[in-house]
Amino acid sequence: MKIITLKKVLTISILLSLLLIFVILLSVTMGSVKVPPLRSIRILFQSILGLKGAGSETERTIILSLRLPRAILAGFVGAGLSVSGATFQALLRNPLADPYILGVSSGAAVGAIIAILLGLGTFSFGLPLASFLGALLTIMVVFYFGRQDGKIHPHTLLLAGVIIGSFLSALIMFFISVSQKEELHTIIFWLMGDFSFSNARAILIIFPYILLGVFFLYLRSRHLNLILSGEENAVQLGVDVERLKLVSYLSASLITAASVSVCGLIGFVGLIIPHSVRLIFGPDHRLLIPSSALLGASFLIASDTFARTLLAPVELPVGVITAAFGGPFFIYLLRTRKVVKTL
Amino acid sequence: MIEVNSISFRYREDWALQDISFRVEKGEFVGVIGPNGSGKTTLLKILYRLLSPQKGEILFELAPIKRMERADIAKRIAVVAQETHLLFPFSVLETVLMGRSPYLGQLMFESEKDLEIAKKAMEWTNILPFSERPMDELSGGERKRVFIARALAQEPEVFLLDEPTANLDIHHQIDFLDLILTLNRERGLTIVMASHDMNIASEFCDRLILLRGGRIYKMGTPEEVITKENIESVYGCEVWIDQNPISGMPRISLLKKGGH
């Protein structure tokens, strides 16, 4: 009889990790400055071993200081958004839930826009830090209104998130309408999701949140299966539901906050990756969470590589690419109804 | 086995249950009946501590359930409730294996032993032939059996059933209730069942608790509880009560208003 085992999860995770490594290698060789694939790979491996043989100084800088950090960053964000999306879909029992559903992203946007308008965007940490603070503040406010007598009520939380999100959207529109032309361009790119703002050091801000968040959610993955058929159902099977909800909502929200703060609002990843994984591997979170993380990372690195190279030397915001993939894919899901019968 | 000591519960202002006391002995089949809003479902939810009463306490084998761990409650009390809608359908086997959850603790994966227990539960409920099918492809009757199998996989001492036969046709009602009765008689499972169907309650239960407006109106054997006076005063409508000619248990017939 088919049941999910540690062996199955490990096998699939290893296969998806190989795919991820392949995508990263592909991504560092591609770009407006052509570095032949084999040479790029030699540069990568020699730098891992601490050697400095292959390639010119420029090529090494491009690959090791620009493309590799950007790919790693895109990987973390892709993994984070996918896992956070999968979690919100389970907790809110809503297949259309995405990482931004609780308004965390609007808070991040307000933080980022304020930083841009104040000219903080040019400091290396200014933009992501301001946006992360905006997101954290929003999480605090949403949870303050979404909790009653120590319990999280999903519908109240969702409403609080949506309403606070709309209020923040009004702020965003206000800021856009009063900003200057140059700032406007930056703001719009940020809102569409773009990695060109970030640098290697942004990884240091976000990776603890994403790693820890994904880890905590993975520890709860068996219980997330149970809450998929409702909170009462999970209680009947012995789950401490209030703790599960608190840890999971907060982890998913922090992952979203960290992801959004370094690259703006990248849409669709948190929707299409979890649904695709369910389509392939089934709804069990013990497999869904690691697979979504790895596949999401590969998907976003690939999308960002497209965004960099499609109209090189002009860079597109990566959000354009994910939406271009995501839109048609979602129509496909709607038409076939393979994943969710209620859509 | 279960001792309910003068519990009262309210959601907000008004008391949904007031001063309820009763005992359920090991191996008993107890029915909870009463009109809509009389507190049947609330009472069941309190028995497995989904809700906690503001007054009174519940003892499970002399230990207050208030202090039991959630997982320990789930090891001893299994619930088959009205169905919830399935968002992303699991297979039958995966669903039954979820019944092992309280035993897994921090462990992530089920062992061979858990699989054995799940298989036995599926044999009992006769769902082994379609163990790989997704839940959303099953009929209502088949799904009910899956949830009994899941409850059996919990290896509980008590089954709480909330309107188990709602939206089943009579064939599946009898199938379901026979299965429950077998579990009760042969395995000594203690059963507490809330039901709208007084004929079913009368036929299958050893003892009935009749609720009205959150209080116990009458408690006793079906013959003691299902009388014309009790039913008419609790439900506020006229009924005719005679005996089921085969089993001899009380039988209710509904009457048209002014039609006799």
GROMACS .gro file of N, CA, C and O in nm, chain B residues 114-227:
model
  456
  457ASP      N    1   0.140   0.121   1.253
  457ASP     CA    2   0.027   0.212   1.227
  457ASP      C    3  -0.049   0.168   1.102
  457ASP      O    4  -0.171   0.169   1.097
  458LEU      N    5   0.028   0.126   1.001
  458LEU     CA    6  -0.033   0.082   0.876
  458LEU      C    7  -0.118  -0.042   0.900
  458LEU      O    8  -0.229  -0.055   0.847
  459GLU      N    9  -0.065  -0.136   0.981
  459GLU     CA   10  -0.141  -0.257   1.016
  459GLU      C   11  -0.274  -0.222   1.082
  459GLU      O   12  -0.378  -0.277   1.048
  460ILE      N   13  -0.266  -0.131   1.179
  460ILE     CA   14  -0.387  -0.092   1.252
  460ILE      C   15  -0.488  -0.028   1.156
  460ILE      O   16  -0.608  -0.058   1.160
  461ALA      N   17  -0.438   0.056   1.067
  461ALA     CA   18  -0.527   0.121   0.971
  461ALA      C   19  -0.591   0.016   0.880
  461ALA      O   20  -0.710   0.022   0.849
  462LYS      N   21  -0.511  -0.083   0.837
  462LYS     CA   22  -0.564  -0.188   0.749
  462LYS      C   23  -0.675  -0.265   0.819
  462LYS      O   24  -0.778  -0.295   0.759
  463LYS      N   25  -0.651  -0.301   0.947
  463LYS     CA   26  -0.753  -0.375   1.022
  463LYS      C   27  -0.882  -0.295   1.030
  463LYS      O   28  -0.991  -0.348   1.012
  464ALA      N   29  -0.867  -0.163   1.057
  464ALA     CA   30  -0.985  -0.077   1.067
  464ALA      C   31  -1.059  -0.075   0.934
  464ALA      O   32  -1.182  -0.075   0.929
  465MET      N   33  -0.984  -0.078   0.825
  465MET     CA   34  -1.048  -0.074   0.693
  465MET      C   35  -1.115  -0.207   0.661
  465MET      O   36  -1.217  -0.212   0.594
  466GLU      N   37  -1.055  -0.318   0.708
  466GLU     CA   38  -1.119  -0.448   0.692
  466GLU      C   39  -1.254  -0.451   0.764
  466GLU      O   40  -1.354  -0.493   0.708
  467TRP      N   41  -1.252  -0.405   0.888
  467TRP     CA   42  -1.373  -0.403   0.969
  467TRP      C   43  -1.485  -0.327   0.902
  467TRP      O   44  -1.600  -0.366   0.907
  468THR      N   45  -1.452  -0.215   0.842
  468THR     CA   46  -1.554  -0.129   0.785
  468THR      C   47  -1.574  -0.159   0.637
  468THR      O   48  -1.650  -0.091   0.569
  469ASN      N   49  -1.500  -0.263   0.588
  469ASN     CA   50  -1.520  -0.309   0.451
  469ASN      C   51  -1.487  -0.202   0.346
  469ASN      O   52  -1.560  -0.186   0.249
  470ILE      N   53  -1.380  -0.130   0.367
  470ILE     CA   54  -1.342  -0.029   0.269
  470ILE      C   55  -1.205  -0.058   0.209
  470ILE      O   56  -1.154   0.019   0.128
  471LEU      N   57  -1.148  -0.172   0.246
  471LEU     CA   58  -1.015  -0.208   0.196
  471LEU      C   59  -1.008  -0.209   0.043
  471LEU      O   60  -0.909  -0.164  -0.014
  472PRO      N   61  -1.115  -0.258  -0.026
  472PRO     CA   62  -1.106  -0.264  -0.173
  472PRO      C   63  -1.082  -0.128  -0.240
  472PRO      O   64  -1.027  -0.125  -0.349
  473PHE      N   65  -1.124  -0.019  -0.178
  473PHE     CA   66  -1.099   0.109  -0.246
  473PHE      C   67  -1.009   0.201  -0.164
  473PHE      O   68  -1.024   0.322  -0.166
  474SER      N   69  -0.909   0.141  -0.098
  474SER     CA   70  -0.824   0.220  -0.009
  474SER      C   71  -0.742   0.327  -0.082
  474SER      O   72  -0.700   0.424  -0.022
  475GLU      N   73  -0.718   0.308  -0.213
  475GLU     CA   74  -0.635   0.405  -0.283
  475GLU      C   75  -0.716   0.518  -0.345
  475GLU      O   76  -0.659   0.614  -0.398
  476ARG      N   77  -0.850   0.506  -0.342
  476ARG     CA   78  -0.932   0.608  -0.410
  476ARG      C   79  -0.933   0.739  -0.333
  476ARG      O   80  -0.930   0.740  -0.210
  477PRO      N   81  -0.939   0.852  -0.405
  477PRO     CA   82  -0.951   0.981  -0.335
  477PRO      C   83  -1.089   0.996  -0.272
  477PRO      O   84  -1.189   0.947  -0.327
  478MET      N   85  -1.092   1.063  -0.158
  478MET     CA   86  -1.215   1.075  -0.080
  478MET      C   87  -1.331   1.137  -0.157
  478MET      O   88  -1.447   1.104  -0.135
  479ASP      N   89  -1.300   1.232  -0.247
  479ASP     CA   90  -1.409   1.304  -0.314
  479ASP      C   91  -1.475   1.221  -0.423
  479ASP      O   92  -1.570   1.265  -0.485
  480GLU      N   93  -1.424   1.098  -0.448
  480GLU     CA   94  -1.490   1.014  -0.547
  480GLU      C   95  -1.583   0.912  -0.482
  480GLU      O   96  -1.641   0.828  -0.550
  481LEU      N   97  -1.594   0.916  -0.348
  481LEU     CA   98  -1.676   0.818  -0.279
  481LEU      C   99  -1.819   0.869  -0.261
  481LEU      O  100  -1.844   0.988  -0.262
  482SER      N  101  -1.910   0.773  -0.240
  482SER     CA  102  -2.048   0.812  -0.209
  482SER      C  103  -2.057   0.848  -0.061
  482SER      O  104  -1.965   0.820   0.016
  483GLY      N  105  -2.168   0.910  -0.022
  483GLY     CA  106  -2.186   0.951   0.117
  483GLY      C  107  -2.171   0.835   0.215
  483GLY      O  108  -2.106   0.848   0.318
  484GLY      N  109  -2.229   0.720   0.178
  484GLY     CA  110  -2.222   0.604   0.266
  484GLY      C  111  -2.080   0.552   0.282
  484GLY      O  112  -2.037   0.516   0.391
  485GLU      N  113  -2.007   0.549   0.169
  485GLU     CA  114  -1.868   0.502   0.174
  485GLU      C  115  -1.782   0.595   0.259
  485GLU      O  116  -1.698   0.551   0.337
  486ARG      N  117  -1.806   0.725   0.241
  486ARG     CA  118  -1.727   0.823   0.319
  486ARG      C  119  -1.751   0.806   0.468
  486ARG      O  120  -1.658   0.813   0.548
  487LYS      N  121  -1.876   0.782   0.505
  487LYS     CA  122  -1.908   0.759   0.647
  487LYS      C  123  -1.824   0.644   0.701
  487LYS      O  124  -1.770   0.651   0.811
  488ARG      N  125  -1.815   0.535   0.621
  488ARG     CA  126  -1.740   0.419   0.666
  488ARG      C  127  -1.592   0.453   0.681
  488ARG      O  128  -1.524   0.403   0.771
  489VAL      N  129  -1.541   0.539   0.592
  489VAL     CA  130  -1.400   0.580   0.604
  489VAL      C  131  -1.379   0.652   0.738
  489VAL      O  132  -1.280   0.627   0.807
  490PHE      N  133  -1.475   0.738   0.774
  490PHE     CA  134  -1.456   0.812   0.899
  490PHE      C  135  -1.471   0.722   1.021
  490PHE      O  136  -1.406   0.745   1.124
  491ILE      N  137  -1.553   0.615   1.010
  491ILE     CA  138  -1.554   0.519   1.121
  491ILE      C  139  -1.420   0.448   1.129
  491ILE      O  140  -1.365   0.427   1.237
  492ALA      N  141  -1.365   0.411   1.012
  492ALA     CA  142  -1.235   0.343   1.011
  492ALA      C  143  -1.129   0.434   1.072
  492ALA      O  144  -1.044   0.389   1.151
  493ARG      N  145  -1.134   0.562   1.040
  493ARG     CA  146  -1.037   0.655   1.098
  493ARG      C  147  -1.052   0.660   1.249
  493ARG      O  148  -0.955   0.656   1.324
  494ALA      N  149  -1.179   0.666   1.294
  494ALA     CA  150  -1.205   0.668   1.438
  494ALA      C  151  -1.156   0.538   1.503
  494ALA      O  152  -1.096   0.540   1.611
  495LEU      N  153  -1.175   0.423   1.435
  495LEU     CA  154  -1.127   0.296   1.489
  495LEU      C  155  -0.975   0.294   1.499
  495LEU      O  156  -0.919   0.239   1.593
  496ALA      N  157  -0.909   0.355   1.400
  496ALA     CA  158  -0.763   0.359   1.401
  496ALA      C  159  -0.710   0.436   1.522
  496ALA      O  160  -0.596   0.418   1.562
  497GLN      N  161  -0.794   0.519   1.580
  497GLN     CA  162  -0.753   0.589   1.702
  497GLN      C  163  -0.750   0.494   1.823
  497GLN      O  164  -0.706   0.532   1.929
  498GLU      N  165  -0.801   0.371   1.805
  498GLU     CA  166  -0.811   0.273   1.912
  498GLU      C  167  -0.873   0.333   2.038
  498GLU      O  168  -0.815   0.326   2.146
  499PRO      N  169  -0.992   0.390   2.024
  499PRO     CA  170  -1.051   0.461   2.137
  499PRO      C  171  -1.134   0.369   2.224
  499PRO      O  172  -1.158   0.253   2.189
  500GLU      N  173  -1.176   0.421   2.339
  500GLU     CA  174  -1.269   0.348   2.424
  500GLU      C  175  -1.411   0.400   2.404
  500GLU      O  176  -1.507   0.332   2.436
  501VAL      N  177  -1.420   0.525   2.355
  501VAL     CA  178  -1.551   0.588   2.339
  501VAL      C  179  -1.564   0.641   2.196
  501VAL      O  180  -1.469   0.696   2.140
  502PHE      N  181  -1.683   0.622   2.139
  502PHE     CA  182  -1.717   0.684   2.011
  502PHE      C  183  -1.820   0.793   2.038
  502PHE      O  184  -1.922   0.765   2.101
  503LEU      N  185  -1.797   0.913   1.991
  503LEU     CA  186  -1.900   1.016   1.994
  503LEU      C  187  -1.952   1.035   1.851
  503LEU      O  188  -1.874   1.060   1.760
  504LEU      N  189  -2.082   1.018   1.833
  504LEU     CA  190  -2.138   1.030   1.699
  504LEU      C  191  -2.234   1.146   1.696
  504LEU      O  192  -2.326   1.153   1.777
  505ASP      N  193  -2.214   1.239   1.601
  505ASP     CA  194  -2.304   1.354   1.593
  505ASP      C  195  -2.386   1.343   1.465
  505ASP      O  196  -2.332   1.356   1.355
  506GLU      N  197  -2.514   1.318   1.478
  506GLU     CA  198  -2.605   1.303   1.364
  506GLU      C  199  -2.544   1.212   1.259
  506GLU      O  200  -2.533   1.251   1.142
  507PRO      N  201  -2.506   1.091   1.295
  507PRO     CA  202  -2.429   1.009   1.200
  507PRO      C  203  -2.510   0.968   1.078
  507PRO      O  204  -2.454   0.941   0.974
  508THR      N  205  -2.642   0.963   1.090
  508THR     CA  206  -2.720   0.911   0.978
  508THR      C  207  -2.785   1.020   0.895
  508THR      O  208  -2.858   0.991   0.801
  509ALA      N  209  -2.757   1.147   0.931
  509ALA     CA  210  -2.812   1.256   0.850
  509ALA      C  211  -2.763   1.239   0.706
  509ALA      O  212  -2.651   1.197   0.683
  510ASN      N  213  -2.846   1.272   0.613
  510ASN     CA  214  -2.826   1.256   0.469
  510ASN      C  215  -2.770   1.120   0.423
  510ASN      O  216  -2.694   1.111   0.329
  511LEU      N  217  -2.811   1.012   0.491
  511LEU     CA  218  -2.788   0.878   0.436
  511LEU      C  219  -2.926   0.818   0.405
  511LEU      O  220  -3.021   0.842   0.479
  512ASP      N  221  -2.933   0.737   0.298
  512ASP     CA  222  -3.061   0.671   0.272
  512ASP      C  223  -3.079   0.555   0.371
  512ASP      O  224  -2.986   0.519   0.444
  513ILE      N  225  -3.200   0.495   0.376
  513ILE     CA  226  -3.227   0.398   0.484
  513ILE      C  227  -3.133   0.278   0.477
  513ILE      O  228  -3.093   0.226   0.579
  514HIS      N  229  -3.096   0.238   0.356
  514HIS     CA  230  -3.004   0.125   0.344
  514HIS      C  231  -2.872   0.156   0.414
  514HIS      O  232  -2.821   0.078   0.493
  515HIS      N  233  -2.817   0.275   0.383
  515HIS     CA  234  -2.689   0.311   0.442
  515HIS      C  235  -2.702   0.345   0.590
  515HIS      O  236  -2.610   0.325   0.667
  516GLN      N  237  -2.821   0.393   0.629
  516GLN     CA  238  -2.844   0.417   0.773
  516GLN      C  239  -2.830   0.286   0.849
  516GLN      O  240  -2.760   0.278   0.950
  517ILE      N  241  -2.896   0.182   0.799
  517ILE     CA  242  -2.893   0.053   0.868
  517ILE      C  243  -2.753  -0.007   0.866
  517ILE      O  244  -2.703  -0.057   0.966
  518ASP      N  245  -2.686   0.001   0.750
  518ASP     CA  246  -2.548  -0.046   0.740
  518ASP      C  247  -2.461   0.018   0.847
  518ASP      O  248  -2.388  -0.049   0.921
  519PHE      N  249  -2.472   0.150   0.854
  519PHE     CA  250  -2.390   0.227   0.948
  519PHE      C  251  -2.422   0.188   1.091
  519PHE      O  252  -2.332   0.157   1.170
  520LEU      N  253  -2.551   0.185   1.124
  520LEU     CA  254  -2.589   0.160   1.264
  520LEU      C  255  -2.557   0.016   1.305
  520LEU      O  256  -2.518  -0.008   1.419
  521ASP      N  257  -2.573  -0.080   1.212
  521ASP     CA  258  -2.535  -0.217   1.244
  521ASP      C  259  -2.387  -0.227   1.277
  521ASP      O  260  -2.347  -0.298   1.370
  522LEU      N  261  -2.307  -0.155   1.197
  522LEU     CA  262  -2.163  -0.154   1.221
  522LEU      C  263  -2.133  -0.098   1.360
  522LEU      O  264  -2.055  -0.155   1.437
  523ILE      N  265  -2.199   0.013   1.394
  523ILE     CA  266  -2.177   0.075   1.524
  523ILE      C  267  -2.221  -0.021   1.637
  523ILE      O  268  -2.152  -0.038   1.737
  524LEU      N  269  -2.336  -0.085   1.614
  524LEU     CA  270  -2.388  -0.176   1.715
  524LEU      C  271  -2.293  -0.295   1.736
  524LEU      O  272  -2.269  -0.338   1.850
  525THR      N  273  -2.236  -0.345   1.626
  525THR     CA  274  -2.140  -0.454   1.638
  525THR      C  275  -2.019  -0.410   1.719
  525THR      O  276  -1.970  -0.484   1.805
  526LEU      N  277  -1.969  -0.290   1.689
  526LEU     CA  278  -1.854  -0.239   1.763
  526LEU      C  279  -1.888  -0.229   1.911
  526LEU      O  280  -1.807  -0.259   1.998
  527ASN      N  281  -2.011  -0.186   1.937
  527ASN     CA  282  -2.056  -0.171   2.075
  527ASN      C  283  -2.067  -0.306   2.144
  527ASN      O  284  -2.015  -0.327   2.254
  528ARG      N  285  -2.132  -0.402   2.078
  528ARG     CA  286  -2.157  -0.531   2.141
  528ARG      C  287  -2.032  -0.618   2.147
  528ARG      O  288  -2.004  -0.682   2.247
  529GLU      N  289  -1.957  -0.621   2.036
  529GLU     CA  290  -1.846  -0.717   2.029
  529GLU      C  291  -1.716  -0.661   2.082
  529GLU      O  292  -1.632  -0.735   2.131
  530ARG      N  293  -1.698  -0.532   2.069
  530ARG     CA  294  -1.571  -0.476   2.114
  530ARG      C  295  -1.584  -0.395   2.242
  530ARG      O  296  -1.487  -0.338   2.290
  531GLY      N  297  -1.706  -0.386   2.290
  531GLY     CA  298  -1.727  -0.314   2.414
  531GLY      C  299  -1.703  -0.164   2.404
  531GLY      O  300  -1.677  -0.098   2.505
  532LEU      N  301  -1.710  -0.110   2.281
  532LEU     CA  302  -1.695   0.034   2.266
  532LEU      C  303  -1.813   0.107   2.329
  532LEU      O  304  -1.927   0.068   2.309
  533THR      N  305  -1.783   0.211   2.403
  533THR     CA  306  -1.889   0.293   2.460
  533THR      C  307  -1.932   0.395   2.355
  533THR      O  308  -1.846   0.455   2.290
  534ILE      N  309  -2.064   0.409   2.337
  534ILE     CA  310  -2.111   0.497   2.229
  534ILE      C  311  -2.201   0.607   2.285
  534ILE      O  312  -2.293   0.578   2.363
  535VAL      N  313  -2.175   0.729   2.246
  535VAL     CA  314  -2.269   0.837   2.275
  535VAL      C  315  -2.307   0.898   2.140
  535VAL      O  316  -2.221   0.944   2.065
  536MET      N  317  -2.437   0.893   2.107
  536MET     CA  318  -2.481   0.935   1.974
  536MET      C  319  -2.588   1.043   1.986
  536MET      O  320  -2.690   1.022   2.051
  537ALA      N  321  -2.564   1.157   1.923
  537ALA     CA  322  -2.668   1.260   1.915
  537ALA      C  323  -2.744   1.236   1.786
  537ALA      O  324  -2.682   1.216   1.682
  538SER      N  325  -2.877   1.234   1.793
  538SER     CA  326  -2.953   1.207   1.672
  538SER      C  327  -3.087   1.279   1.672
  538SER      O  328  -3.149   1.301   1.775
  539HIS      N  329  -3.128   1.317   1.551
  539HIS     CA  330  -3.260   1.374   1.533
  539HIS      C  331  -3.365   1.265   1.520
  539HIS      O  332  -3.482   1.288   1.540
  540ASP      N  333  -3.317   1.147   1.480
  540ASP     CA  334  -3.410   1.041   1.443
  540ASP      C  335  -3.445   0.959   1.566
  540ASP      O  336  -3.369   0.873   1.609
  541MET      N  337  -3.563   0.987   1.624
  541MET     CA  338  -3.597   0.922   1.751
  541MET      C  339  -3.626   0.775   1.733
  541MET      O  340  -3.605   0.696   1.825
  542ASN      N  341  -3.671   0.735   1.614
  542ASN     CA  342  -3.695   0.592   1.592
  542ASN      C  343  -3.563   0.515   1.594
  542ASN      O  344  -3.554   0.406   1.649
  543ILE      N  345  -3.461   0.573   1.533
  543ILE     CA  346  -3.330   0.509   1.536
  543ILE      C  347  -3.277   0.505   1.679
  543ILE      O  348  -3.230   0.401   1.727
  544ALA      N  349  -3.288   0.617   1.749
  544ALA     CA  350  -3.240   0.622   1.887
  544ALA      C  351  -3.311   0.517   1.972
  544ALA      O  352  -3.249   0.444   2.051
  545SER      N  353  -3.441   0.506   1.953
  545SER     CA  354  -3.521   0.412   2.030
  545SER      C  355  -3.477   0.268   2.002
  545SER      O  356  -3.469   0.184   2.091
  546GLU      N  357  -3.447   0.242   1.876
  546GLU     CA  358  -3.416   0.106   1.831
  546GLU      C  359  -3.277   0.061   1.877
  546GLU      O  360  -3.257  -0.054   1.912
  547PHE      N  361  -3.180   0.153   1.875
  547PHE     CA  362  -3.041   0.113   1.894
  547PHE      C  363  -2.983   0.144   2.032
  547PHE      O  364  -2.887   0.081   2.073
  548CYS      N  365  -3.038   0.244   2.102
  548CYS     CA  366  -2.970   0.289   2.224
  548CYS      C  367  -3.019   0.214   2.348
  548CYS      O  368  -3.136   0.176   2.356
  549ASP      N  369  -2.927   0.195   2.444
  549ASP     CA  370  -2.966   0.137   2.572
  549ASP      C  371  -3.039   0.241   2.656
  549ASP      O  372  -3.130   0.209   2.731
  550ARG      N  373  -2.993   0.363   2.642
  550ARG     CA  374  -3.045   0.468   2.729
  550ARG      C  375  -3.051   0.598   2.650
  550ARG      O  376  -2.968   0.621   2.563
  551LEU      N  377  -3.149   0.683   2.682
  551LEU     CA  378  -3.165   0.808   2.609
  551LEU      C  379  -3.160   0.927   2.704
  551LEU      O  380  -3.205   0.918   2.818
  552ILE      N  381  -3.103   1.037   2.653
  552ILE     CA  382  -3.107   1.164   2.726
  552ILE      C  383  -3.186   1.261   2.638
  552ILE      O  384  -3.146   1.287   2.523
  553LEU      N  385  -3.297   1.309   2.689
  553LEU     CA  386  -3.381   1.401   2.611
  553LEU      C  387  -3.354   1.543   2.660
  553LEU      O  388  -3.373   1.574   2.778
  554LEU      N  389  -3.305   1.628   2.569
  554LEU     CA  390  -3.272   1.765   2.607
  554LEU      C  391  -3.383   1.860   2.562
  554LEU      O  392  -3.445   1.842   2.459
  555ARG      N  393  -3.407   1.963   2.645
  555ARG     CA  394  -3.493   2.072   2.602
  555ARG      C  395  -3.433   2.202   2.650
  555ARG      O  396  -3.410   2.219   2.770
  556GLY      N  397  -3.408   2.292   2.556
  556GLY     CA  398  -3.354   2.424   2.591
  556GLY      C  399  -3.230   2.418   2.679
  556GLY      O  400  -3.211   2.501   2.767
  557GLY      N  401  -3.142   2.323   2.652
  557GLY     CA  402  -3.016   2.318   2.724
  557GLY      C  403  -3.022   2.249   2.859
  557GLY      O  404  -2.922   2.248   2.932
  558ARG      N  405  -3.137   2.191   2.891
  558ARG     CA  406  -3.147   2.116   3.017
  558ARG      C  407  -3.191   1.973   2.988
  558ARG      O  408  -3.253   1.947   2.885
  559ILE      N  409  -3.157   1.883   3.080
  559ILE     CA  410  -3.206   1.746   3.063
  559ILE      C  411  -3.352   1.743   3.103
  559ILE      O  412  -3.389   1.775   3.216
  560TYR      N  413  -3.437   1.705   3.007
  560TYR     CA  414  -3.579   1.698   3.037
  560TYR      C  415  -3.613   1.563   3.095
  560TYR      O  416  -3.691   1.552   3.191
  561LYS      N  417  -3.552   1.458   3.037
  561LYS     CA  418  -3.582   1.322   3.084
  561LYS      C  419  -3.466   1.232   3.046
  561LYS      O  420  -3.405   1.250   2.941
  562MET      N  421  -3.435   1.137   3.133
  562MET     CA  422  -3.327   1.044   3.105
  562MET      C  423  -3.374   0.905   3.145
  562MET      O  424  -3.439   0.889   3.246
  563GLY      N  425  -3.344   0.805   3.062
  563GLY     CA  426  -3.384   0.669   3.098
  563GLY      C  427  -3.384   0.577   2.978
  563GLY      O  428  -3.326   0.610   2.874
  564THR      N  429  -3.448   0.461   2.991
  564THR     CA  430  -3.456   0.369   2.879
  564THR      C  431  -3.547   0.429   2.772
  564THR      O  432  -3.626   0.520   2.803
  565PRO      N  433  -3.537   0.382   2.647
  565PRO     CA  434  -3.626   0.435   2.543
  565PRO      C  435  -3.773   0.431   2.585
  565PRO      O  436  -3.848   0.524   2.556
  566GLU      N  437  -3.815   0.322   2.651
  566GLU     CA  438  -3.955   0.314   2.693
  566GLU      C  439  -3.992   0.426   2.790
  566GLU      O  440  -4.104   0.477   2.788
  567GLU      N  441  -3.896   0.464   2.874
  567GLU     CA  442  -3.925   0.569   2.972
  567GLU      C  443  -3.923   0.708   2.909
  567GLU      O  444  -3.998   0.797   2.950
  568VAL      N  445  -3.838   0.727   2.810
  568VAL     CA  446  -3.820   0.861   2.756
  568VAL      C  447  -3.918   0.891   2.642
  568VAL      O  448  -3.978   0.999   2.637
  569ILE      N  449  -3.933   0.793   2.551
  569ILE     CA  450  -4.017   0.820   2.434
  569ILE      C  451  -4.162   0.786   2.468
  569ILE      O  452  -4.212   0.678   2.440
  570THR      N  453  -4.227   0.883   2.532
  570THR     CA  454  -4.369   0.870   2.561
  570THR      C  455  -4.439   0.987   2.497
  570THR      O  456  -4.376   1.089   2.467
   0.00000   0.00000   0.00000
